[in-house]
Amino acid sequence: MADVRFHPSGLALEVRGLKVILGDTQVLRGVDLHVPRGQIVALIGPNGSGKTTLLRCLLGLQQPAQGEVRIFGQRVTAEVLRRVGYVPQRLALDRSFVLSVREFLSLRLEQTRNWFWQQRSTLDGHLRAALPEYDLEPLLDRPVAGLSGGQLQRVLVAFSLLGKPEMLLLDEPTAGVDSPGEQSFYELISTIHRRHQMSVILVSHDLSMVYRHASRVYALNGVICCEGTPEEVMNADSLKQAYGIHVTPYHHDHGPGHHHWVNVQP
């Protein structure tokens, strides 16, 4: 019999009562969240609040002590995870990693997996067809290990998109990326989201970018402290529940609706 607590039709993700214990620490203490299909949902919270642990549970890499995860109404299995793309916080590559961006991305497509037997023009044609809106031409000849932080993250997103995911998980994808690169990255994610109506779950410390791009925000600190639209969640009172400090929004002169947040010790 189906579990009537779960309602898969309109949800990309449903988490119920998730508890995770690592060593002597209960990292997640009963997390509940619901992500409608086709939204950009942000997870925010301080370091050590369990955000990465939660993503690991969604990817089947961490077994919870209690609770359940459903993706598109189904339990987490290898088959379900084929519908999910994942971009890690950072990918540490040794300088001896010799693949070019073209060769690295070609590993993801069935038509180009045996890239060493194919001409570059053939590989490029397949990549352009698979990612028509994604301008990768300037990077294709570059070694992956020699890319900047922002360039590497764009390539990792492209690698994920080649799998045609219905959901994209991003774990602090702009950590170590400079400010212009960070803004460009978030605009790219918003464009991908609009064009493909993809569900996006984003872990981020950049509250300004979250405010501008997320449809819904969950503030996590072991449990979900508050949730709602950016306007509902991202105010001093709500954020203090998650961060334990005052986080004050202020306006600047770049136009209406432009917010920044500063942390002020209580």
Coordinates of C-alpha atoms in Angstrom, one line a residue:
M1 CA 0.0 0.0 0.0
A2 CA 1.3 3.5 -0.8
D3 CA 2.4 5.7 2.0
V4 CA -0.4 8.3 2.2
R5 CA 1.7 10.8 4.1
F6 CA 3.6 11.5 0.8
H7 CA 2.0 13.5 -2.0
P8 CA 4.3 13.1 -5.0
S9 CA 2.2 14.8 -7.7
G10 CA 3.4 18.4 -7.2
L11 CA 6.6 17.8 -5.2
A12 CA 10.2 17.3 -6.4
L13 CA 11.3 16.5 -2.9
E14 CA 9.8 15.6 0.4
V15 CA 11.7 15.0 3.6
R16 CA 10.0 13.8 6.8
G17 CA 11.4 13.6 10.3
L18 CA 15.0 13.3 9.2
K19 CA 17.5 12.6 12.0
V20 CA 21.3 12.0 11.5
I21 CA 23.8 11.2 14.2
L22 CA 27.5 11.5 13.4
G23 CA 29.7 10.3 16.3
D24 CA 28.2 11.8 19.4
T25 CA 26.5 14.6 17.6
Q26 CA 22.9 14.7 16.4
V27 CA 23.5 16.8 13.3
L28 CA 19.9 16.7 12.0
R29 CA 17.2 16.6 14.7
G30 CA 14.0 16.0 12.8
V31 CA 14.1 17.9 9.5
D32 CA 10.9 18.3 7.4
L33 CA 10.8 20.1 4.1
H34 CA 8.7 20.1 0.9
V35 CA 10.0 21.3 -2.4
P36 CA 7.4 21.9 -5.2
R37 CA 8.5 21.0 -8.7
G38 CA 10.1 23.7 -10.8
Q39 CA 11.2 26.0 -7.9
I40 CA 14.6 27.3 -6.8
V41 CA 14.8 26.5 -3.1
A42 CA 17.6 27.8 -1.0
L43 CA 19.0 26.2 2.2
I44 CA 20.7 28.7 4.5
G45 CA 22.2 28.5 7.9
P46 CA 25.5 28.7 9.8
N47 CA 28.5 26.4 9.4
G48 CA 27.8 23.1 11.0
S49 CA 24.0 23.4 10.8
G50 CA 23.6 20.2 8.7
K51 CA 23.1 21.6 5.2
T52 CA 25.7 19.4 3.5
T53 CA 24.6 16.4 5.6
L54 CA 21.1 16.9 4.4
L55 CA 22.3 17.0 0.8
R56 CA 24.2 13.8 1.4
C57 CA 21.0 12.2 2.6
L58 CA 19.2 13.3 -0.6
L59 CA 22.0 11.7 -2.7
G60 CA 21.9 8.4 -0.7
L61 CA 25.4 9.0 0.6
Q62 CA 24.3 9.3 4.3
Q63 CA 21.9 6.9 6.0
P64 CA 19.6 8.7 8.5
A65 CA 19.0 7.3 11.9
Q66 CA 15.3 8.1 11.4
G67 CA 13.0 9.7 8.9
E68 CA 12.5 9.4 5.1
V69 CA 13.4 11.1 1.9
R70 CA 11.3 11.0 -1.3
I71 CA 12.4 12.4 -4.6
F72 CA 9.6 12.8 -7.2
G73 CA 7.5 10.7 -4.8
Q74 CA 10.0 7.8 -4.7
R75 CA 12.5 6.5 -2.2
V76 CA 16.1 7.3 -3.0
T77 CA 17.5 4.7 -5.3
A78 CA 20.1 4.6 -8.1
E79 CA 17.3 4.8 -10.6
V80 CA 15.8 7.9 -9.0
L81 CA 19.2 9.6 -8.7
R82 CA 19.6 9.4 -12.5
R83 CA 17.1 12.2 -12.5
V84 CA 19.2 14.4 -10.2
G85 CA 22.3 16.5 -11.0
Y86 CA 24.8 17.4 -8.3
V87 CA 27.4 20.2 -8.2
P88 CA 29.7 19.9 -5.1
Q89 CA 31.1 22.7 -3.1
R90 CA 34.5 22.3 -4.7
L91 CA 36.3 19.7 -6.7
A92 CA 40.0 19.4 -5.8
L93 CA 41.9 18.4 -8.9
D94 CA 45.6 17.5 -9.1
R95 CA 47.5 19.5 -11.7
S96 CA 48.4 16.2 -13.3
F97 CA 44.7 15.7 -14.2
V98 CA 45.2 16.0 -18.0
L99 CA 41.7 16.0 -19.5
S100 CA 40.5 19.1 -21.3
V101 CA 37.1 20.5 -20.8
R102 CA 36.0 19.0 -24.1
E103 CA 37.2 15.5 -23.1
F104 CA 35.8 15.8 -19.5
L105 CA 32.3 16.7 -20.7
S106 CA 32.4 14.1 -23.5
L107 CA 32.5 11.4 -20.8
R108 CA 29.0 12.3 -19.8
L109 CA 27.3 11.8 -23.2
E110 CA 26.7 8.3 -24.6
Q111 CA 27.5 9.5 -28.1
T112 CA 30.9 10.9 -27.1
R113 CA 32.0 8.6 -24.3
N114 CA 34.7 7.2 -26.5
W115 CA 36.0 10.6 -27.3
F116 CA 39.5 9.5 -28.1
W117 CA 38.2 7.9 -31.3
Q118 CA 36.3 11.0 -32.5
Q119 CA 37.2 14.2 -34.1
R120 CA 37.0 17.5 -32.1
S121 CA 34.4 18.9 -34.5
T122 CA 32.2 15.9 -33.9
L123 CA 32.5 16.2 -30.1
D124 CA 31.8 19.9 -30.2
G125 CA 28.7 19.3 -32.3
H126 CA 27.3 16.8 -29.8
L127 CA 28.1 19.1 -26.9
R128 CA 26.5 22.2 -28.6
A129 CA 23.4 20.1 -29.4
A130 CA 23.1 18.9 -25.8
L131 CA 23.7 22.4 -24.3
P132 CA 22.4 24.9 -26.9
E133 CA 22.2 27.8 -24.5
Y134 CA 25.5 27.1 -22.8
D135 CA 28.5 29.0 -24.2
L136 CA 31.4 26.6 -23.6
E137 CA 33.4 27.3 -26.7
P138 CA 36.1 29.5 -25.0
L139 CA 36.8 26.7 -22.4
L140 CA 36.7 23.5 -24.5
D141 CA 40.5 23.4 -25.1
R142 CA 41.4 24.4 -21.6
P143 CA 42.7 21.7 -19.1
V144 CA 40.1 21.2 -16.4
A145 CA 42.8 21.3 -13.7
G146 CA 43.8 24.8 -14.9
L147 CA 40.4 26.5 -14.7
S148 CA 39.6 29.2 -12.2
G149 CA 37.0 28.5 -9.5
G150 CA 34.2 30.1 -11.4
Q151 CA 35.1 28.4 -14.6
L152 CA 35.3 25.0 -13.0
Q153 CA 31.8 25.5 -11.4
R154 CA 30.3 26.4 -14.8
V155 CA 31.9 23.2 -16.3
L156 CA 30.5 21.1 -13.4
V157 CA 27.1 22.5 -13.9
A158 CA 27.4 21.7 -17.6
F159 CA 28.5 18.1 -16.8
S160 CA 25.4 17.7 -14.6
L161 CA 23.1 19.1 -17.3
L162 CA 24.3 16.7 -19.9
G163 CA 22.6 14.0 -17.8
K164 CA 19.3 15.9 -18.4
P165 CA 18.4 16.0 -14.7
E166 CA 15.0 17.1 -13.5
M167 CA 16.5 18.3 -10.2
L168 CA 19.8 20.1 -9.6
L169 CA 21.5 20.1 -6.2
L170 CA 24.2 22.7 -5.6
D171 CA 26.3 22.7 -2.4
E172 CA 27.8 26.2 -1.9
P173 CA 28.8 26.2 -5.6
T174 CA 30.4 29.7 -5.4
A175 CA 32.7 29.1 -2.5
G176 CA 36.1 30.6 -3.4
V177 CA 34.6 32.4 -6.5
D178 CA 35.1 36.1 -6.8
S179 CA 32.1 38.5 -6.6
P180 CA 31.6 39.1 -10.4
G181 CA 32.0 35.3 -11.0
E182 CA 29.5 34.6 -8.2
Q183 CA 26.9 36.9 -9.7
S184 CA 27.4 35.5 -13.2
F185 CA 27.0 31.9 -11.8
Y186 CA 23.7 32.6 -10.1
E187 CA 22.4 34.3 -13.2
L188 CA 23.3 31.2 -15.1
I189 CA 21.4 29.0 -12.7
S190 CA 18.4 31.2 -12.9
T191 CA 18.5 31.1 -16.7
I192 CA 18.8 27.2 -16.7
H193 CA 15.9 27.1 -14.2
R194 CA 13.7 29.3 -16.4
R195 CA 14.4 27.5 -19.7
H196 CA 14.1 23.9 -18.3
Q197 CA 11.6 24.4 -15.5
M198 CA 14.1 22.4 -13.4
S199 CA 13.8 22.0 -9.6
V200 CA 16.9 23.5 -8.0
I201 CA 18.0 23.1 -4.4
L202 CA 20.8 25.4 -3.5
V203 CA 23.0 25.6 -0.4
S204 CA 24.4 29.1 -0.1
H205 CA 25.9 31.6 2.4
D206 CA 25.3 34.5 0.1
L207 CA 22.0 35.9 1.4
S208 CA 21.9 38.7 -1.2
M209 CA 22.0 36.2 -4.0
V210 CA 19.4 33.9 -2.2
Y211 CA 17.1 36.9 -1.9
R212 CA 17.3 37.7 -5.6
H213 CA 17.1 34.3 -7.1
A214 CA 15.3 31.8 -4.7
S215 CA 11.5 31.1 -4.8
R216 CA 11.6 29.7 -1.3
V217 CA 14.0 29.6 1.6
Y218 CA 14.6 27.1 4.4
A219 CA 16.8 28.3 7.3
L220 CA 18.4 25.2 8.9
N221 CA 20.2 24.7 12.1
G222 CA 19.8 21.1 13.0
V223 CA 16.1 21.6 12.4
I224 CA 14.2 23.9 10.1
C225 CA 14.0 27.2 12.0
C226 CA 11.9 29.1 9.5
E227 CA 10.7 28.7 6.0
G228 CA 8.8 30.7 3.4
T229 CA 9.4 33.2 0.6
P230 CA 12.6 35.3 0.7
E231 CA 10.6 38.2 2.0
E232 CA 9.1 36.1 4.8
V233 CA 12.3 34.4 5.9
M234 CA 15.0 36.9 5.3
N235 CA 14.4 39.4 8.0
A236 CA 16.4 40.0 11.2
D237 CA 14.0 38.1 13.5
S238 CA 13.7 35.0 11.4
L239 CA 17.4 34.8 10.6
K240 CA 18.4 35.2 14.2
Q241 CA 16.6 31.9 14.9
A242 CA 19.0 30.1 12.5
Y243 CA 22.2 32.1 13.0
G244 CA 22.0 33.1 16.6
I245 CA 23.1 36.6 15.6
H246 CA 21.4 39.6 14.2
V247 CA 21.5 39.7 10.4
T248 CA 20.3 43.1 9.2
P249 CA 19.1 43.8 5.6
Y250 CA 19.9 47.1 4.1
H251 CA 19.3 48.8 0.7
H252 CA 21.9 50.3 -1.6
D253 CA 21.7 52.5 -4.6
H254 CA 21.7 49.9 -7.4
G255 CA 18.0 49.9 -7.8
P256 CA 14.8 48.8 -6.0
G257 CA 14.7 45.4 -4.5
H258 CA 18.4 45.2 -4.2
H259 CA 19.4 44.0 -0.7
H260 CA 22.5 43.2 1.1
W261 CA 22.9 41.6 4.5
V262 CA 25.5 42.3 7.2
N263 CA 26.1 40.2 10.3
V264 CA 26.0 42.1 13.6
Q265 CA 27.0 40.5 16.8
P266 CA 24.2 40.7 19.5

